[in-house]
Coordinates of C-alpha atoms in Angstrom, one line a residue:
X1 CA -25.8 50.5 -18.6
X2 CA -23.9 50.7 -15.4
X3 CA -26.1 47.9 -13.9
X4 CA -25.4 45.7 -16.8
X5 CA -21.6 46.3 -16.4
X6 CA -21.8 45.4 -12.8
X7 CA -23.9 42.2 -13.5
X8 CA -21.3 41.0 -16.0
X9 CA -18.4 42.1 -13.7
X10 CA -19.9 40.2 -10.8
X11 CA -20.5 37.0 -13.1
X12 CA -16.8 37.2 -14.3
X13 CA -15.8 37.2 -10.4
X14 CA -18.0 34.3 -9.7
X15 CA -16.7 32.4 -12.5
X16 CA -13.3 33.0 -11.4
X17 CA -13.7 32.2 -7.7
X18 CA -15.3 28.9 -8.7
X19 CA -12.6 27.9 -11.1
X20 CA -9.9 28.7 -8.4
X21 CA -11.8 26.6 -5.9
X22 CA -12.3 23.5 -8.1
X23 CA -8.5 23.8 -9.2
X24 CA -7.5 24.2 -5.5
X25 CA -9.6 21.1 -4.5
X26 CA -8.1 18.9 -7.3
X27 CA -4.5 20.1 -6.5
X28 CA -5.1 19.2 -2.8
X29 CA -6.8 15.8 -3.5
X30 CA -3.8 15.0 -5.8
X31 CA -1.5 14.9 -2.6
X32 CA -3.2 11.8 -1.2
X33 CA -1.5 8.3 -2.0
X34 CA -4.9 7.0 -3.3
X35 CA -5.1 9.4 -5.9
X36 CA -1.3 9.3 -6.7
X37 CA -2.0 5.4 -7.2
X38 CA -4.9 6.1 -9.4
X39 CA -7.2 4.4 -6.7
X40 CA -5.8 0.9 -7.7
X41 CA -5.5 -1.7 -5.3
X42 CA -2.0 -2.8 -3.8
X43 CA 1.0 -0.6 -4.1
X44 CA 3.5 0.3 -6.8
X45 CA 6.1 -2.3 -5.3
X46 CA 3.9 -5.2 -5.0
X47 CA 5.5 -7.1 -8.3
X48 CA 7.8 -6.0 -11.1
X49 CA 4.9 -4.9 -13.0
X50 CA 2.8 -3.0 -10.6
X51 CA 4.6 0.3 -10.9
X52 CA 4.6 0.2 -14.9
X53 CA 0.7 -0.5 -14.8
X54 CA 0.2 2.1 -12.2
X55 CA 2.2 4.7 -14.4
X56 CA 0.3 3.9 -17.5
X57 CA -3.1 4.0 -15.7
X58 CA -2.4 7.4 -13.8
X59 CA -0.8 9.1 -16.9
X60 CA -3.8 8.1 -19.1
X61 CA -5.9 9.7 -16.8
X62 CA -4.0 12.8 -16.4
X63 CA -4.0 13.2 -20.3
X64 CA -7.5 12.5 -20.5
X65 CA -8.5 14.9 -17.7
X66 CA -6.3 17.7 -19.3
X67 CA -7.9 17.2 -22.7
X68 CA -11.5 17.2 -21.0
X69 CA -10.7 20.3 -19.2
X70 CA -9.4 22.1 -22.1
X71 CA -12.4 21.0 -24.3
X72 CA -14.9 22.0 -21.6
X73 CA -13.0 25.2 -21.1
X74 CA -13.4 26.0 -25.0
X75 CA -17.1 24.9 -24.9
X76 CA -17.8 27.4 -22.2
X77 CA -15.8 30.1 -23.6
X78 CA -17.7 29.8 -27.0
X79 CA -21.0 30.0 -25.1
X80 CA -20.0 33.0 -23.4
X81 CA -18.2 34.8 -26.1
X82 CA -20.5 34.0 -28.9
X83 CA -23.7 34.3 -27.1
X84 CA -26.7 36.1 -28.6
X85 CA -26.5 39.7 -27.5
X86 CA -29.7 41.8 -26.6
X87 CA -30.9 43.4 -29.5
X88 CA -29.5 41.1 -32.1
X89 CA -31.8 40.2 -35.0
X90 CA -31.7 37.5 -37.7
X91 CA -29.7 34.3 -37.8
X92 CA -25.8 34.2 -37.6
X93 CA -23.8 33.2 -40.7
X94 CA -24.8 29.5 -41.2
X95 CA -21.8 28.5 -43.3
X96 CA -18.1 29.1 -42.2
X97 CA -14.9 27.2 -41.8
X98 CA -11.4 27.8 -40.7
X99 CA -9.0 25.4 -42.3
X100 CA -6.1 25.8 -39.9
X101 CA -8.5 25.2 -36.9
X102 CA -9.8 22.0 -38.5
X103 CA -6.3 20.6 -39.3
X104 CA -5.4 21.3 -35.5
X105 CA -8.5 19.6 -34.3
X106 CA -7.8 16.5 -36.4
X107 CA -4.0 16.4 -35.8
X108 CA -4.2 16.6 -32.1
X109 CA -6.6 13.5 -31.5
X110 CA -4.5 11.5 -34.1
X111 CA -1.4 12.4 -32.0
X112 CA -3.0 11.5 -28.7
X113 CA -4.1 8.1 -30.2
X114 CA -0.4 7.5 -31.4
X115 CA 1.0 8.4 -28.0
X116 CA -1.5 6.3 -26.1
X117 CA -0.8 3.4 -28.3
X118 CA 2.9 3.6 -28.1
X119 CA 3.1 3.6 -24.3
X120 CA 0.5 0.8 -24.1
X121 CA 2.3 -1.4 -26.5
X122 CA 5.6 -0.7 -24.8
X123 CA 4.2 -1.6 -21.5
X124 CA 2.4 -4.6 -22.7
X125 CA 5.5 -6.0 -24.6
X126 CA 7.5 -5.5 -21.2
X127 CA 4.9 -7.4 -19.1
X128 CA 4.4 -10.0 -21.6
X129 CA 8.1 -10.7 -22.2
X130 CA 8.9 -14.4 -21.1
X131 CA 11.2 -15.1 -18.4
X132 CA 14.3 -17.0 -20.1
X133 CA 15.1 -19.2 -17.2
X134 CA 12.4 -18.4 -14.4
X135 CA 13.4 -19.2 -10.8
X136 CA 9.9 -20.7 -10.2
X137 CA 7.5 -22.2 -12.7
X138 CA 3.9 -23.0 -11.4
X139 CA 1.2 -24.6 -13.4
X140 CA -2.1 -23.0 -12.0
X141 CA -5.1 -25.0 -12.9
X142 CA -8.6 -23.6 -12.6
X143 CA -11.5 -26.2 -12.1
X144 CA -15.1 -25.9 -10.9
X145 CA -14.7 -24.5 -8.4
X146 CA -11.2 -24.2 -6.9
X147 CA -7.5 -24.3 -7.8
X148 CA -4.7 -26.8 -8.3
X149 CA -1.0 -25.6 -8.0
X150 CA 1.8 -27.7 -9.7
X151 CA 5.2 -26.5 -8.8
X152 CA 7.5 -27.7 -11.5
X153 CA 11.1 -28.8 -11.2
X154 CA 13.5 -26.1 -12.3
X155 CA 15.2 -23.0 -11.0
X156 CA 15.0 -23.0 -7.1
X157 CA 12.3 -25.7 -7.1
X158 CA 14.2 -29.1 -6.7
X159 CA 11.4 -31.5 -7.3
X160 CA 8.0 -31.7 -8.8
X161 CA 5.3 -31.1 -6.0
X162 CA 1.6 -30.2 -6.1
X163 CA -1.2 -28.8 -4.0
X164 CA -4.9 -29.6 -4.8
X165 CA -7.4 -27.0 -3.8
X166 CA -10.6 -28.1 -2.2
X167 CA -13.8 -26.2 -2.9
X168 CA -15.2 -24.2 -0.1
X169 CA -19.0 -24.2 0.4
X170 CA -21.4 -21.6 1.1
X171 CA -23.0 -22.3 4.4
X172 CA -23.8 -18.8 5.9
X173 CA -20.5 -18.6 7.8
X174 CA -17.5 -16.4 6.9
X175 CA -15.0 -18.0 4.7
X176 CA -12.0 -19.6 6.6
X177 CA -8.9 -18.1 5.0
X178 CA -6.8 -20.9 6.2
X179 CA -8.6 -23.6 4.0
X180 CA -8.6 -21.5 0.7
X181 CA -6.0 -22.9 -1.9
X182 CA -2.8 -21.0 -1.5
X183 CA 0.0 -20.2 -4.1
X184 CA 3.3 -19.7 -2.5
X185 CA 5.9 -17.6 -4.1
X186 CA 9.3 -16.5 -3.1
X187 CA 10.0 -12.7 -2.9
X188 CA 12.6 -11.3 -5.4
X189 CA 12.5 -14.4 -7.7
X190 CA 11.3 -14.5 -11.3
X191 CA 8.0 -16.4 -11.7
X192 CA 6.3 -17.9 -14.6
X193 CA 2.6 -19.0 -14.3
X194 CA 1.3 -21.5 -16.7
X195 CA -2.5 -21.0 -16.6
X196 CA -4.6 -23.9 -17.6
X197 CA -8.3 -25.2 -17.0
X198 CA -9.9 -28.6 -16.5
X199 CA -13.3 -27.7 -17.5
X200 CA -14.6 -24.3 -18.4
X201 CA -13.2 -20.7 -18.8
X202 CA -11.9 -19.2 -15.6
X203 CA -9.9 -16.1 -14.8
X204 CA -6.8 -16.0 -12.6
X205 CA -7.0 -12.6 -10.9
X206 CA -4.9 -11.2 -8.1
X207 CA -6.1 -7.6 -7.8
X208 CA -3.0 -6.3 -5.9
X209 CA -1.0 -7.5 -8.7
X210 CA -2.7 -5.5 -11.4
X211 CA -2.9 -8.4 -13.7
X212 CA -5.6 -10.9 -14.9
X213 CA -5.4 -13.6 -17.3
X214 CA -8.1 -15.9 -18.8
X215 CA -7.8 -19.5 -18.2
X216 CA -9.3 -21.3 -21.4
X217 CA -9.6 -25.2 -21.6
X218 CA -7.1 -26.3 -24.3
X219 CA -5.4 -22.9 -24.6
X220 CA -2.7 -22.4 -22.1
X221 CA -2.0 -18.9 -20.9
X222 CA 1.0 -17.3 -19.2
X223 CA 1.9 -14.8 -16.7
X224 CA 5.3 -13.4 -15.8
X225 CA 6.5 -11.3 -12.9
X226 CA 8.6 -10.9 -9.8
X227 CA 7.0 -10.7 -6.5
X228 CA 8.8 -7.9 -4.6
X229 CA 6.9 -7.4 -1.4
X230 CA 6.1 -10.0 1.2
X231 CA 2.5 -10.5 2.1
X232 CA -0.8 -12.4 1.6
X233 CA -2.9 -11.3 -1.3
X234 CA -6.4 -12.2 -2.1
X235 CA -7.2 -13.8 -5.5
X236 CA -10.3 -14.8 -7.2
X237 CA -11.7 -16.2 -10.3
X238 CA -13.0 -13.2 -12.6
X239 CA -14.9 -15.1 -15.1
X240 CA -18.5 -16.4 -14.4
X241 CA -17.7 -20.2 -14.5
X242 CA -20.9 -21.8 -13.2
X243 CA -23.0 -22.1 -10.1
X244 CA -20.4 -21.6 -7.4
X245 CA -18.3 -19.1 -9.1
X246 CA -18.3 -16.8 -6.0
X247 CA -16.5 -19.7 -4.0
X248 CA -13.6 -19.9 -6.4
X249 CA -11.2 -17.8 -4.2
X250 CA -7.6 -18.4 -3.3
X251 CA -4.6 -16.7 -1.9
X252 CA -1.1 -15.9 -2.8
X253 CA 1.5 -15.8 0.0
X254 CA 4.9 -14.1 -0.9
X255 CA 7.3 -15.4 1.4
X256 CA 11.3 -15.6 1.9
X257 CA 13.0 -18.2 -0.2
X258 CA 13.6 -20.2 3.1
X259 CA 9.9 -20.3 3.9
X260 CA 9.1 -21.1 0.3
X261 CA 11.3 -24.3 0.3
X262 CA 9.9 -25.2 3.7
X263 CA 6.4 -25.1 2.3
X264 CA 7.4 -27.1 -0.9
X265 CA 9.2 -29.7 1.4
X266 CA 5.6 -30.4 3.0
X267 CA 3.8 -31.0 -0.3
X268 CA 3.4 -34.4 -2.1
X269 CA 5.7 -35.1 -4.9
X270 CA 4.6 -35.3 -8.6
X271 CA 2.3 -33.2 -10.7
X272 CA -1.4 -33.5 -11.2
X273 CA -2.0 -34.3 -14.8
X274 CA -4.9 -34.1 -17.1
X275 CA -6.6 -37.2 -15.5
X276 CA -8.9 -35.1 -13.7
X277 CA -9.8 -32.8 -16.7
X278 CA -13.4 -33.2 -17.9
X279 CA -15.8 -31.8 -20.5
X280 CA -18.7 -30.3 -18.8
X281 CA -20.7 -30.4 -22.1
X282 CA -20.6 -34.2 -22.0
X283 CA -22.1 -34.0 -18.3
X284 CA -18.8 -35.7 -16.7
X285 CA -18.7 -35.4 -13.2

């Protein structure tokens, strides 16, 4: 009998020590900036939307992990507390219910779904709220396999100007970042991106911006944000769009307003229209 008590006590101590060790490891790992950022690319202050997206992502994971820890804790407790004892014969009672407990287990998941929906809908509405009078409006055009940028007159853009991207080629050498299509944006200014396609479905994705939008032929899409951190950010097409999809890279440079205006001054005037659009189903080149 004493031996059994000692074994049970030792098992309890082992479980306690293991639980404290796991909790301590989680607490210490939560101090790193990567964990606080939810392992997302970029930082909270990259654009006006990244902080909102980060908070939604991190808090959702905290809620999910909390529910998971409680659920696993209850499962382990039931396994230990209601395990079959030595000397027990026969089957336990096969039909049993606890109405308050079942209502509780139904209400809590419904509550969590409602909370998740509320915060997701709130943030999504804020992110997709159009800029009434944007400082910069750019028509971003996806094409196999590059990008065109039409800077539209209005706000701080004095004239219609454009920049046509040239496809890079896979030849075994590293990609020259200086030859990639580059979208220039002024820091601290409201931006509206009108996304269109010349041929097939593409996807405009700047990982550091924590936003991605499909670019569908005949169905314009839009993105609204304010760049808040000067820097160069990598972008890519995130939709498999054909043979050279992996080459459809671009950059976004967030610069001062003076540098932005200087860049626009060196671009050709006018806008690239639909003349270069094509329907790949008709084998047009």
